[in-house]
Short mmCIF file of C-alpha atoms in Angstrom, two decimals:
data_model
loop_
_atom_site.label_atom_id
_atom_site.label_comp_id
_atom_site.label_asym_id
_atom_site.label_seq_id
_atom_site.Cartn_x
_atom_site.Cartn_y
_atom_site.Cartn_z
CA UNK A 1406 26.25 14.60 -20.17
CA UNK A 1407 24.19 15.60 -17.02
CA UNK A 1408 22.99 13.43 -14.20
CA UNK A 1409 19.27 14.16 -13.80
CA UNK A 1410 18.30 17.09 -11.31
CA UNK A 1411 17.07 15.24 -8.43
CA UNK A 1412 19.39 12.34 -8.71
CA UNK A 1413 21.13 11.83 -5.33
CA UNK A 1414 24.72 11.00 -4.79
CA UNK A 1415 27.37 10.66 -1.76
CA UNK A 1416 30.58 10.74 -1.02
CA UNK A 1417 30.86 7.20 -0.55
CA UNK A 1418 29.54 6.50 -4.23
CA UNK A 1419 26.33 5.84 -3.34
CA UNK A 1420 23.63 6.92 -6.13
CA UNK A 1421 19.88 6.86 -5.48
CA UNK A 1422 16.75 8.10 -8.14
CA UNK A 1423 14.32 9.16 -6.19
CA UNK A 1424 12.21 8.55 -9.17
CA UNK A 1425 12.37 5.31 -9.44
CA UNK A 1426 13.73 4.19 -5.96
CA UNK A 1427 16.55 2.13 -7.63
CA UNK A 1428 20.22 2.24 -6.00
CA UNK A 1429 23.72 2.06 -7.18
CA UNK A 1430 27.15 1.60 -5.77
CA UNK A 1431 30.34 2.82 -7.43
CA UNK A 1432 33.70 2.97 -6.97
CA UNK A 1433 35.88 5.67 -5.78
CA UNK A 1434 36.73 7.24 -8.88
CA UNK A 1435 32.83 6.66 -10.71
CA UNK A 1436 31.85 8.84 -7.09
CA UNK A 1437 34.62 11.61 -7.75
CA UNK A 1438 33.20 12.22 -11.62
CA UNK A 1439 29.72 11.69 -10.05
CA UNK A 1440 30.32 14.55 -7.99
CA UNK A 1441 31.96 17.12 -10.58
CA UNK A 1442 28.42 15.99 -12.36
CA UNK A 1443 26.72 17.03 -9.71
CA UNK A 1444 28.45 20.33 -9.48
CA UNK A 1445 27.80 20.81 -12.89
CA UNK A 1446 30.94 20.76 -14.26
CA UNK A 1447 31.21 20.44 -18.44
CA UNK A 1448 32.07 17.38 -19.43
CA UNK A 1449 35.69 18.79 -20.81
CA UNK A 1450 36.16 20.08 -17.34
CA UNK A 1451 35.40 17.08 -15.62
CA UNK A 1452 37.68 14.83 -17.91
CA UNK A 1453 41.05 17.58 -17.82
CA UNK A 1454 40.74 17.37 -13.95
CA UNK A 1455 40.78 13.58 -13.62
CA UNK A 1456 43.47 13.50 -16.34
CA UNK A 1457 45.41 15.97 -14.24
CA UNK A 1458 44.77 14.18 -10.80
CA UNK A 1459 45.51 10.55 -11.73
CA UNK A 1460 47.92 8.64 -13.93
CA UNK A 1461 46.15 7.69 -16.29
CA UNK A 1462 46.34 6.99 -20.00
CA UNK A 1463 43.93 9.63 -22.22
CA UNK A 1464 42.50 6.82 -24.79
CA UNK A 1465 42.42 4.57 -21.68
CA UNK A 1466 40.16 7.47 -19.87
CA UNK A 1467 38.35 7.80 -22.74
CA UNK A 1468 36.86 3.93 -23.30
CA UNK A 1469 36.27 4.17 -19.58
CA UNK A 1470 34.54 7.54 -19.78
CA UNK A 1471 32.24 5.92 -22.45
CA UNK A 1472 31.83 2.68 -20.93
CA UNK A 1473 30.58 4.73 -17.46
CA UNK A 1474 28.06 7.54 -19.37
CA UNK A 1475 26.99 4.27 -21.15
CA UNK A 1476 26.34 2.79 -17.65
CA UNK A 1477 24.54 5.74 -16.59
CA UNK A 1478 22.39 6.60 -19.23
CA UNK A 1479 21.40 2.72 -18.83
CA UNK A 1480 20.87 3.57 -15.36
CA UNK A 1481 18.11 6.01 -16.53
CA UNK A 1482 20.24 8.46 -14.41
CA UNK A 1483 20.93 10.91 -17.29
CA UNK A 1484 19.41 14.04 -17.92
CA UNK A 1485 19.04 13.20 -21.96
CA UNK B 1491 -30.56 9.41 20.41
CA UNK B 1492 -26.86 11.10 18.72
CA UNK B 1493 -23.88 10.33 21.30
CA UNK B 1494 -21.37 11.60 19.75
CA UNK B 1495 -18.92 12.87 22.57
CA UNK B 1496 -17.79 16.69 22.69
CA UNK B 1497 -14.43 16.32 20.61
CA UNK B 1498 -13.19 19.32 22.40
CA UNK B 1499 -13.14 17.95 25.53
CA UNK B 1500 -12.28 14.63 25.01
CA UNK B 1501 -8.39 14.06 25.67
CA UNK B 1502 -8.11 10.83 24.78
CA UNK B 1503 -9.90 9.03 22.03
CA UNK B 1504 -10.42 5.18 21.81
CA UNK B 1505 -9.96 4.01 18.40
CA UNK B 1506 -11.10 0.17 17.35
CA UNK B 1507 -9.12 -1.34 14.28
CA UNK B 1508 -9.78 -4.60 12.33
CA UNK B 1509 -7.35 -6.13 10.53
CA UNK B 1510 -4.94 -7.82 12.89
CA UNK B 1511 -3.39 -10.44 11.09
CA UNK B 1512 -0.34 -9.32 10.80
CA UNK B 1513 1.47 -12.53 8.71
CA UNK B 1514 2.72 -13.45 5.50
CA UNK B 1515 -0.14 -11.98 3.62
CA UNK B 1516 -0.95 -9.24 6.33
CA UNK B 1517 -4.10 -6.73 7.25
CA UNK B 1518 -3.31 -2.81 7.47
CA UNK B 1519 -4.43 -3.32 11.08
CA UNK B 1520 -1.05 -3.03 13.05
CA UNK B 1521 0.20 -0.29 10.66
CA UNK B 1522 -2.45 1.82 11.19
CA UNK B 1523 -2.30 1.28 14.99
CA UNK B 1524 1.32 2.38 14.59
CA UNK B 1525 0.62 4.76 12.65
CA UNK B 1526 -2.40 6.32 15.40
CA UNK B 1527 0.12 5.91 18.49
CA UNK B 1528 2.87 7.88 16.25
CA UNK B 1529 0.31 10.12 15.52
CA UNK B 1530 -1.42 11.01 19.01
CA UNK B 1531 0.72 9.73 21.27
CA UNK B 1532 -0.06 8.36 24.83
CA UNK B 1533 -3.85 10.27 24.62
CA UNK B 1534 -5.13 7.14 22.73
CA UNK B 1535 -6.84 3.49 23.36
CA UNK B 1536 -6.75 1.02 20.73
CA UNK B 1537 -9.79 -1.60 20.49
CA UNK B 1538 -8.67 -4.25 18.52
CA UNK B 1539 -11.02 -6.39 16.50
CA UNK B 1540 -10.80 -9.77 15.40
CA UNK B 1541 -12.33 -12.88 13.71
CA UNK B 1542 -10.05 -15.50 14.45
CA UNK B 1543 -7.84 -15.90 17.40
CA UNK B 1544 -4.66 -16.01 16.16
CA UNK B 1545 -4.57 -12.94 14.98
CA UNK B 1546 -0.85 -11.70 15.62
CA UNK B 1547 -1.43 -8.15 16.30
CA UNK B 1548 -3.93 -9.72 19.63
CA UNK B 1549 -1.13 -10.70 21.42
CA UNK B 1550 0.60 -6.98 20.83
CA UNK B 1551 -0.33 -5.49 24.21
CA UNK B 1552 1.56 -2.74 23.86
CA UNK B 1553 -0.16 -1.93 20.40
CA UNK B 1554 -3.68 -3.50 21.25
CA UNK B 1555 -5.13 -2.39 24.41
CA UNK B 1556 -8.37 -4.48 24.51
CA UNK B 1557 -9.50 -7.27 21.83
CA UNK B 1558 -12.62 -8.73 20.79
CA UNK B 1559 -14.09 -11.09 18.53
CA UNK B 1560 -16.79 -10.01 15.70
CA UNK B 1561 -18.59 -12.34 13.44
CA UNK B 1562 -17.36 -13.07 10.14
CA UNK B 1563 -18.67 -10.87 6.57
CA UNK B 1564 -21.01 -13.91 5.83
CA UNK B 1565 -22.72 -13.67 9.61
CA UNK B 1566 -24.50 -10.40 7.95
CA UNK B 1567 -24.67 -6.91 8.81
CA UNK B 1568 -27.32 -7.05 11.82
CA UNK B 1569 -25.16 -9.85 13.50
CA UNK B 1570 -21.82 -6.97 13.60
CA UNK B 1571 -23.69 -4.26 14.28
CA UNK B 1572 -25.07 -6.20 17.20
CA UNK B 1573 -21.60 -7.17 18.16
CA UNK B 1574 -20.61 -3.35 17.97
CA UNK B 1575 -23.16 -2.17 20.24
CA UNK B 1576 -22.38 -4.53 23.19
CA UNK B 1577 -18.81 -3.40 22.76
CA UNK B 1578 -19.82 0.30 22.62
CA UNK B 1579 -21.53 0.04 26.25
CA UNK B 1580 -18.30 -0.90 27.51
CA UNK B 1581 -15.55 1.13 25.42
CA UNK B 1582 -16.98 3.83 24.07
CA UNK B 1583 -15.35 4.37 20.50
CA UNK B 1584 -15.14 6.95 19.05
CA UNK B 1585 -14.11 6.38 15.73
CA UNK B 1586 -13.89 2.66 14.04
CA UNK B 1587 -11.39 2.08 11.20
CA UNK B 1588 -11.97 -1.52 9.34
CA UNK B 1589 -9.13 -2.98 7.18
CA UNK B 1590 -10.58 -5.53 5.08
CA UNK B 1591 -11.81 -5.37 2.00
CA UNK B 1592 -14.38 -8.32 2.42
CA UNK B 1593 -16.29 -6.45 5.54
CA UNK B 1594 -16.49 -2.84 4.22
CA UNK B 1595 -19.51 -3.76 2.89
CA UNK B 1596 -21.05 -4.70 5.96
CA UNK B 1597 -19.47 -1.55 8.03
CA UNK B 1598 -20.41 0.73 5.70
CA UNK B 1599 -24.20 -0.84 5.77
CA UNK B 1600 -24.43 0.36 9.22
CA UNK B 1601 -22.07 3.51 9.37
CA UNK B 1602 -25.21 5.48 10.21
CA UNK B 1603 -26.00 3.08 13.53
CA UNK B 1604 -22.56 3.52 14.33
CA UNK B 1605 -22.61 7.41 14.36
CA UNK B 1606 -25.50 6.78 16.75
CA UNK B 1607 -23.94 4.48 18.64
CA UNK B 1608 -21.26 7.93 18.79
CA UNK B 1609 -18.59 6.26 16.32
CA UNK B 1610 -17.36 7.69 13.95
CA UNK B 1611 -16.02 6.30 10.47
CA UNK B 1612 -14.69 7.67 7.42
CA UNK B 1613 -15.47 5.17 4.51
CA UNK B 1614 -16.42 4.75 0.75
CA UNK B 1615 -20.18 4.50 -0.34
CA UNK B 1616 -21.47 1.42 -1.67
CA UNK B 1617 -21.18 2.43 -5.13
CA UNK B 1618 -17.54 3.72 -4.66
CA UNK B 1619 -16.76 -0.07 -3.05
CA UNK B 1620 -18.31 -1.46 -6.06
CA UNK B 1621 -17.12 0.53 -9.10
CA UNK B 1622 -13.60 -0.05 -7.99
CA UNK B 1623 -14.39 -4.11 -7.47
CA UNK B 1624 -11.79 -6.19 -9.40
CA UNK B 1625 -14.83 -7.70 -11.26
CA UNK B 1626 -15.66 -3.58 -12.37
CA UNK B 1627 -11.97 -2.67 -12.99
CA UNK B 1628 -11.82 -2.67 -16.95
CA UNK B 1629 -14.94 -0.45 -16.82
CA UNK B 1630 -13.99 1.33 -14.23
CA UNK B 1631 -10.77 2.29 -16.25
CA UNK B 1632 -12.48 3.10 -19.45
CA UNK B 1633 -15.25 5.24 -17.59
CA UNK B 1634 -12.47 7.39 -15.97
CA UNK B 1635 -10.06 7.14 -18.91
CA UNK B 1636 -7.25 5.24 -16.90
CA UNK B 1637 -5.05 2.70 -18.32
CA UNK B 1638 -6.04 -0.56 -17.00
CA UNK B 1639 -5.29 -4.38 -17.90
CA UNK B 1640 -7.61 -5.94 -20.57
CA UNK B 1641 -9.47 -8.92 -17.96
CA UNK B 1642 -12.08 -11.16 -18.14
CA UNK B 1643 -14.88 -11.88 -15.46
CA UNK B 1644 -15.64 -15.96 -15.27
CA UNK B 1645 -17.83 -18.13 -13.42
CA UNK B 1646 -16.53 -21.41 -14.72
CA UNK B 1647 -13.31 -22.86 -15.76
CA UNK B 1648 -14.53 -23.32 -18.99
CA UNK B 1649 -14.77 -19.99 -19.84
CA UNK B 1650 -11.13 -19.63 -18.85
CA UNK B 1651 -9.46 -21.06 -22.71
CA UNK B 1652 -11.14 -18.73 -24.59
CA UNK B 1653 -10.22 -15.90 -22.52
CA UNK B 1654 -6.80 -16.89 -22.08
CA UNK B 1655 -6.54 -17.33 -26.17
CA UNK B 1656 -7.07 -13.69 -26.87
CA UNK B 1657 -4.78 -12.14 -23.57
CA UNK B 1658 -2.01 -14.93 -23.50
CA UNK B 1659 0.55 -16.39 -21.36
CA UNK B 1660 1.43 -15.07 -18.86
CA UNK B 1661 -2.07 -14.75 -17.34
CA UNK B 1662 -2.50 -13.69 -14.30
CA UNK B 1663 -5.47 -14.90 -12.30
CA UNK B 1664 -7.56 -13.34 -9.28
CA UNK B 1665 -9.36 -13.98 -6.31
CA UNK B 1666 -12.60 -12.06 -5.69
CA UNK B 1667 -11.24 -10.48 -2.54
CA UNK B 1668 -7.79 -11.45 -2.87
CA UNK B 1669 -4.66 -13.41 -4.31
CA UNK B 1670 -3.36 -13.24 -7.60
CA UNK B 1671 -1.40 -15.89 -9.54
CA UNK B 1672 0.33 -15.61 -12.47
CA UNK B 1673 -0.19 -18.31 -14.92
CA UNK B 1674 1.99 -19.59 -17.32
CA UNK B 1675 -0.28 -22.29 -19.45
CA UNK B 1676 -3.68 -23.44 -19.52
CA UNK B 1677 -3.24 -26.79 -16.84
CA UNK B 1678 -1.81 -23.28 -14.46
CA UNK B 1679 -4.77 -21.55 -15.28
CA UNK B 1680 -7.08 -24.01 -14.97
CA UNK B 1681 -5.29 -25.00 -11.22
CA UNK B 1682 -5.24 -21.09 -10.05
CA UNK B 1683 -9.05 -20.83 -10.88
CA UNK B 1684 -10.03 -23.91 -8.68
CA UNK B 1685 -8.09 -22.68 -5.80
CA UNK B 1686 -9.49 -19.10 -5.90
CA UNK B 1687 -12.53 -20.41 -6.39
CA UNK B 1688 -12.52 -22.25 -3.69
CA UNK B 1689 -11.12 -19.65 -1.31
CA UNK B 1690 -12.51 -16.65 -2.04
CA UNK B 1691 -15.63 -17.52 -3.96
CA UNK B 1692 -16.93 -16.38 -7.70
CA UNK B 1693 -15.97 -14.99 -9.73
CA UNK B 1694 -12.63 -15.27 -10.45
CA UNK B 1695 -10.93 -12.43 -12.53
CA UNK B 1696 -8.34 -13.31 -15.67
CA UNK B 1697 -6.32 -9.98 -16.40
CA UNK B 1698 -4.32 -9.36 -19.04
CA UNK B 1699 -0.34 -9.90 -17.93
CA UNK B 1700 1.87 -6.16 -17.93
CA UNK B 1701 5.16 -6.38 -17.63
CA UNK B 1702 6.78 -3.37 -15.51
CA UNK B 1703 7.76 -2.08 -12.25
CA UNK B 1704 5.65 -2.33 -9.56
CA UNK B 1705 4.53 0.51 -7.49
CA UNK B 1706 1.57 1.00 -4.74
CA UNK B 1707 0.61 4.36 -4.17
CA UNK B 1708 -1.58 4.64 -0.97
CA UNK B 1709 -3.92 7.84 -0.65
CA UNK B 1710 -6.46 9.55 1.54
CA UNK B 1711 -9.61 10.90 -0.21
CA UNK B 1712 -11.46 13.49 2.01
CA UNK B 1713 -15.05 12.49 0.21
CA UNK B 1714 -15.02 15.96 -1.77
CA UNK B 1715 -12.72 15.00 -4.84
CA UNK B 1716 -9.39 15.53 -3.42
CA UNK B 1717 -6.81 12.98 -2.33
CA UNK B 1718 -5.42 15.07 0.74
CA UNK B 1719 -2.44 12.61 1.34
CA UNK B 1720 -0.73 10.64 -1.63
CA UNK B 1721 2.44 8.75 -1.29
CA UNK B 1722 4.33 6.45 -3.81
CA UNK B 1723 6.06 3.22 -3.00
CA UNK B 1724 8.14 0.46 -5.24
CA UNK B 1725 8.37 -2.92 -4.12
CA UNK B 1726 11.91 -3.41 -3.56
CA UNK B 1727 11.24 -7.32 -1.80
CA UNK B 1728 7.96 -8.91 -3.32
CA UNK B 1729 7.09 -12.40 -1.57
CA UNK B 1730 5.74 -15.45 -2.96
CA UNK B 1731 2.14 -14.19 -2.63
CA UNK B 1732 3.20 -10.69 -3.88
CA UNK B 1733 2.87 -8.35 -0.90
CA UNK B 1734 5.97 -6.21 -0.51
CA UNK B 1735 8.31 -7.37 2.12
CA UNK B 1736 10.55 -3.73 1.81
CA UNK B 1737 9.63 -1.02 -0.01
CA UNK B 1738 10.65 2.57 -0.82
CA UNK B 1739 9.36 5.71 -1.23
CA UNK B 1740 9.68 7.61 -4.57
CA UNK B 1741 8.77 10.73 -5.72
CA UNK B 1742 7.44 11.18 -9.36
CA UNK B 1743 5.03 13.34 -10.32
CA UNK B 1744 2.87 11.23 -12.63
CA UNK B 1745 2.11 9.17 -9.69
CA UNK B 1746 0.72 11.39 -7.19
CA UNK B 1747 -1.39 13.00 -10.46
CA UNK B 1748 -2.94 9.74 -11.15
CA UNK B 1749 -3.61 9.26 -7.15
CA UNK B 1750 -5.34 12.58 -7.37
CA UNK B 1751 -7.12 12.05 -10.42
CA UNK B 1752 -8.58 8.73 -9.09
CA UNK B 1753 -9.83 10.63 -5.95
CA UNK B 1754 -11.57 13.23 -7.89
CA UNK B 1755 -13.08 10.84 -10.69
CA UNK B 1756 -14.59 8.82 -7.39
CA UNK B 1757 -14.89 11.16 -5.03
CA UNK B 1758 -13.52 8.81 -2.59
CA UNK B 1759 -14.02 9.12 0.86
CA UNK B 1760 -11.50 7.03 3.17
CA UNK B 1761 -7.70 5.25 2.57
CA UNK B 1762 -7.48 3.74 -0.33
CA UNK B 1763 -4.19 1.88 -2.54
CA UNK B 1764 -3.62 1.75 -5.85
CA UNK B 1765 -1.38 -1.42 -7.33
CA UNK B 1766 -0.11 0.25 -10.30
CA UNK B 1767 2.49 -1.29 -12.99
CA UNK B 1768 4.79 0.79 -14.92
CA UNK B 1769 5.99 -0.25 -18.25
CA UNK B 1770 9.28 0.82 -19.18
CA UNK B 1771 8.14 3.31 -21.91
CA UNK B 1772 6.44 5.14 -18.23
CA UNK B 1773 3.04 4.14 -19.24
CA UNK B 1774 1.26 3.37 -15.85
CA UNK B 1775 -1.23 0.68 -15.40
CA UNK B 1776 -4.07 0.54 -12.55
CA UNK B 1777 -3.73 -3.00 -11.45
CA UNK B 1778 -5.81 -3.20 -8.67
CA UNK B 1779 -7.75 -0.42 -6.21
CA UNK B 1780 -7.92 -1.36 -2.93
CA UNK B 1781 -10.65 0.21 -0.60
CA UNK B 1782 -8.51 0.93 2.43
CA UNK B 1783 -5.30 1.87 3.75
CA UNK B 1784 -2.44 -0.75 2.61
CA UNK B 1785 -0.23 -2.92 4.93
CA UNK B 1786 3.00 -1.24 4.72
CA UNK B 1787 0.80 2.90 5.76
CA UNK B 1788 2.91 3.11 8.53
CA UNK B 1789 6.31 3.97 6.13
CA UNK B 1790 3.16 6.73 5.00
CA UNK B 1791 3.95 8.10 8.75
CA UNK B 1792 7.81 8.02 8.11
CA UNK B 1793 7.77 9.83 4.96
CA UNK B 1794 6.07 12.32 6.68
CA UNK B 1795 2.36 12.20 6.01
CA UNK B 1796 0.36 10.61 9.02
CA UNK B 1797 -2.26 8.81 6.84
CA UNK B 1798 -4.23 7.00 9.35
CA UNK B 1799 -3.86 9.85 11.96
CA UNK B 1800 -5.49 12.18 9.35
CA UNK B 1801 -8.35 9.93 8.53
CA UNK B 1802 -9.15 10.11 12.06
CA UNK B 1803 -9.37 13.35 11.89
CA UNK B 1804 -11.44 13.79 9.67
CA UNK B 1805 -14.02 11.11 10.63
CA UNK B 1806 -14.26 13.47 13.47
CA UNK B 1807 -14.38 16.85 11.81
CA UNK B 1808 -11.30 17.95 12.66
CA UNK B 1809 -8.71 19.91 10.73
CA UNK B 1810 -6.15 17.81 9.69
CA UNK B 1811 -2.32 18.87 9.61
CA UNK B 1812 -0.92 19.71 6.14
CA UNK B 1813 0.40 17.08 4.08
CA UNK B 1814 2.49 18.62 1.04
CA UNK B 1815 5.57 17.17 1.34
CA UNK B 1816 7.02 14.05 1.76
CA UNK B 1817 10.60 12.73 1.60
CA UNK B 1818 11.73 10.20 -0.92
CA UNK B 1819 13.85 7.34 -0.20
CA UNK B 1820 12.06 5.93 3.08
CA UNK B 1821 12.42 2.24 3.48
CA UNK B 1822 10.14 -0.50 5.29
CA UNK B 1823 11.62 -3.75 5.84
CA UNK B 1824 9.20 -6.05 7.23
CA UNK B 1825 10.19 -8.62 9.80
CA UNK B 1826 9.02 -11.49 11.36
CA UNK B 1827 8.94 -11.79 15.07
CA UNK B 1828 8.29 -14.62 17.30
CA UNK B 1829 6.16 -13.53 20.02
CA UNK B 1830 5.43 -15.38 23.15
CA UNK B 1831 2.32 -16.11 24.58
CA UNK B 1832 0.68 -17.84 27.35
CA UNK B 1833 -2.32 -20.11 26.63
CA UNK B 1834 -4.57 -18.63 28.98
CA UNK B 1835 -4.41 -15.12 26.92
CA UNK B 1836 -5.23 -17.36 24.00
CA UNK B 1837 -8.24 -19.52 25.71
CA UNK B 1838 -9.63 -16.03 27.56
CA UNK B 1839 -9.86 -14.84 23.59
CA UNK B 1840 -11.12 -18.53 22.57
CA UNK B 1841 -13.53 -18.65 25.13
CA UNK B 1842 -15.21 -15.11 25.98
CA UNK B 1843 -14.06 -13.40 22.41
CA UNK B 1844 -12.15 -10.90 24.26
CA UNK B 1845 -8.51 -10.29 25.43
#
């Protein structure tokens, strides 16, 4: 899963496709992963840091993982 | 005798602009004015010129320097031309930049008086104004190879059934000049025709409906095949009468290639804006080309490409600056502003057609 080259993020969760001039929002945690995305962190890497920084339950992460790259790819944000 | 003032020397230029009405369904005029005192700064005079007198962007005097009245498309070409010249003894234009669709005709009839009157312009030729007309577009499209709505040309509403049986509902339906309504039965149809009709004349154009995104794209074509400015914009507010309220830059690629292309199949000379829809499979649609720089050219400025500032420039032979670049993600957001006005300004305009 890779966010599209010239998507633009921000700290704040702000997302904007320059490509299409639409906008998102997203919560503090969607921002974080949108950022190790960004970085280009593997999509492994990205989901053993979260696990690692908050208390969360793996199969929990998981269906929200899913449910998010489904959101993005939706989006049209996704490098596919 | 040629007039035509040593451009070197001049440091200031006077500029006259059409297009003032800047309302709900508003000219390019106070854009491009914008646009020219963003671009050159306190070295310029702007000569507004109107046909009716309440004309928003009049009453600007810190955008409009001096106004006056000209006679309306229908008055003819020798009746404006005649208007110019008594102007010209007192302002001395240099270069003229019209707005309207409905009068290019007319200015570009007697671009070569104006040149000898010393003003300069920088528009289409007669047979680039036509082959881009609504009535030409499906032609127009197949001629160049670019992908526009299936539409029908009519005359009378009872041509409109049969027409509407092979594209379907929605319809949309269009004024010579402008408007567009979409339709979403016959009695709608039927209604939209009269009132086009009515307003802006025959024909009346039925194009087939696209579903998509809407973007306008506005461009400058320097007259040799090359659109030297191109920028994209989606609608992000779209009002009742569909002109974009806010707007955004974007940058795709596909956009600013059909922008170019259009330039070189036409070899247009002047602004120009295309209405484009995209479908959601990307496939992009030429919906309209308009003959002139859009409403909303000033967010052209604040993305970084002076449109109208380079037009001048070229109207007057001049290099213009370089326009590669341009940054994504600009907004307009159009507002409405109440502006306050004595009635003498508005009976001095009323009365002696200037202000």
């Amino acid at each position: 899963m890779k966010l599209k080259a010239n998507i633009a993020t921000s700290e704040n969760g702000f997302i904007f496709n320059p490509a299409t001039g639409d906008s998102f929002t997203s919560n503090a945690i969607a921002a974080e992963i949108l950022g190790y995305m960004k970085s280009g962190g593997s999509e492994e890497e990205i989901k053993k840091k979260i696990l690692e920084n908050y208390d969360v339950e793996p199969n929990q992460f998981e269906r929200d993982w899913d449910d998010y790259m489904l959101q993005l790819k939706e989006a049209n944000l996704l490098d596919l | 005798m040629y007039v035509s003032p040593d451009l070197n020397k001049t440091e200031s230029l006077t500029i006259a602009v059409t297009g003032l009405n800047a309302n709900d369904n508003p000219g390019p005029g106070l854009a491009v004015i914008r646009a020219l005192r963003a671009g050159f700064g306190e070295n310029i005079r702007i000569i507004g010129l109107a046909y009716e007198t309440l004309e928003p962007a009049i009453y600007l005097r810190d955008q409009v320097d001096k106004t006056y009245r000209i006679p309306y498309p229908t008055a003819g070409a020798g009746a404006l031309k005649a208007r110019i010249k008594e102007i010209q003894e007192i302002e001395k234009i240099d270069v003229l930049i019209p707005n309207f669709d409905a009068e290019l005709y007319n200015f570009i009839k007697i671009a070569p008086d104006l040149l000898q009157m010393g003003i300069h312009s920088f528009l289409p030729s007669h047979q680039q104004l036509e082959q881009r007309d609504k009535v030409n577009l499906a032609k127009f499209g197949e001629k160049h190879g670019f992908n526009v709505p299936d539409e029908g040309v009519v005359f009378t509403a009872s041509e409109i059934d049969n027409i509407a049986s092979k594209f379907g509902f929605p319809l949309m339906v269009k004024g010579k000049f402008y408007e567009a309504h979409t339709t979403l039965n016959s009695a709608d149809a039927h209604r939209a025709f009269h009132k086009l009709h009515a307003k802006w004349g025959l024909p009346v154009i039925l194009q087939k409906f696209i579903k998509g995104t809407e973007i306008n794209i506005a461009g400058l074509g320097d007259g040799k095949g090359n659109a030297i400015s191109v920028i994209p914009m989606r609608k992000l507010y779209i009002t009742e009468k569909g002109k974009a309220w806010a707007g955004i830059t974007i940058e795709d690629e596909k956009l600013i290639t059909l922008a170019k292309d259009f330039a070189k199949a036409t070899i247009w000379k002047g602004g120009f804006e295309l209405e484009i829809m995209r479908e959601d499979n990307g496939s992009l649609y030429i919906m309209e080309v308009n003959p002139r720089f859009p409403a909303w050219v000033y967010l052209t400025v604040a993305a970084g490409q002076n449109q109208p500032k380079a037009l001048v420039d070229l109207a007057l032979g001049r290099p213009t600056d370089d326009m590669n670049t341009y940054k994504a993600g600009k907004m307009f957001i159009r507002y409405a502003w109440d502006n306050i006005v004595d009635v003498e300004e508005f009976q001095k305009l009323s009365a002696f057609g200037e202000l």
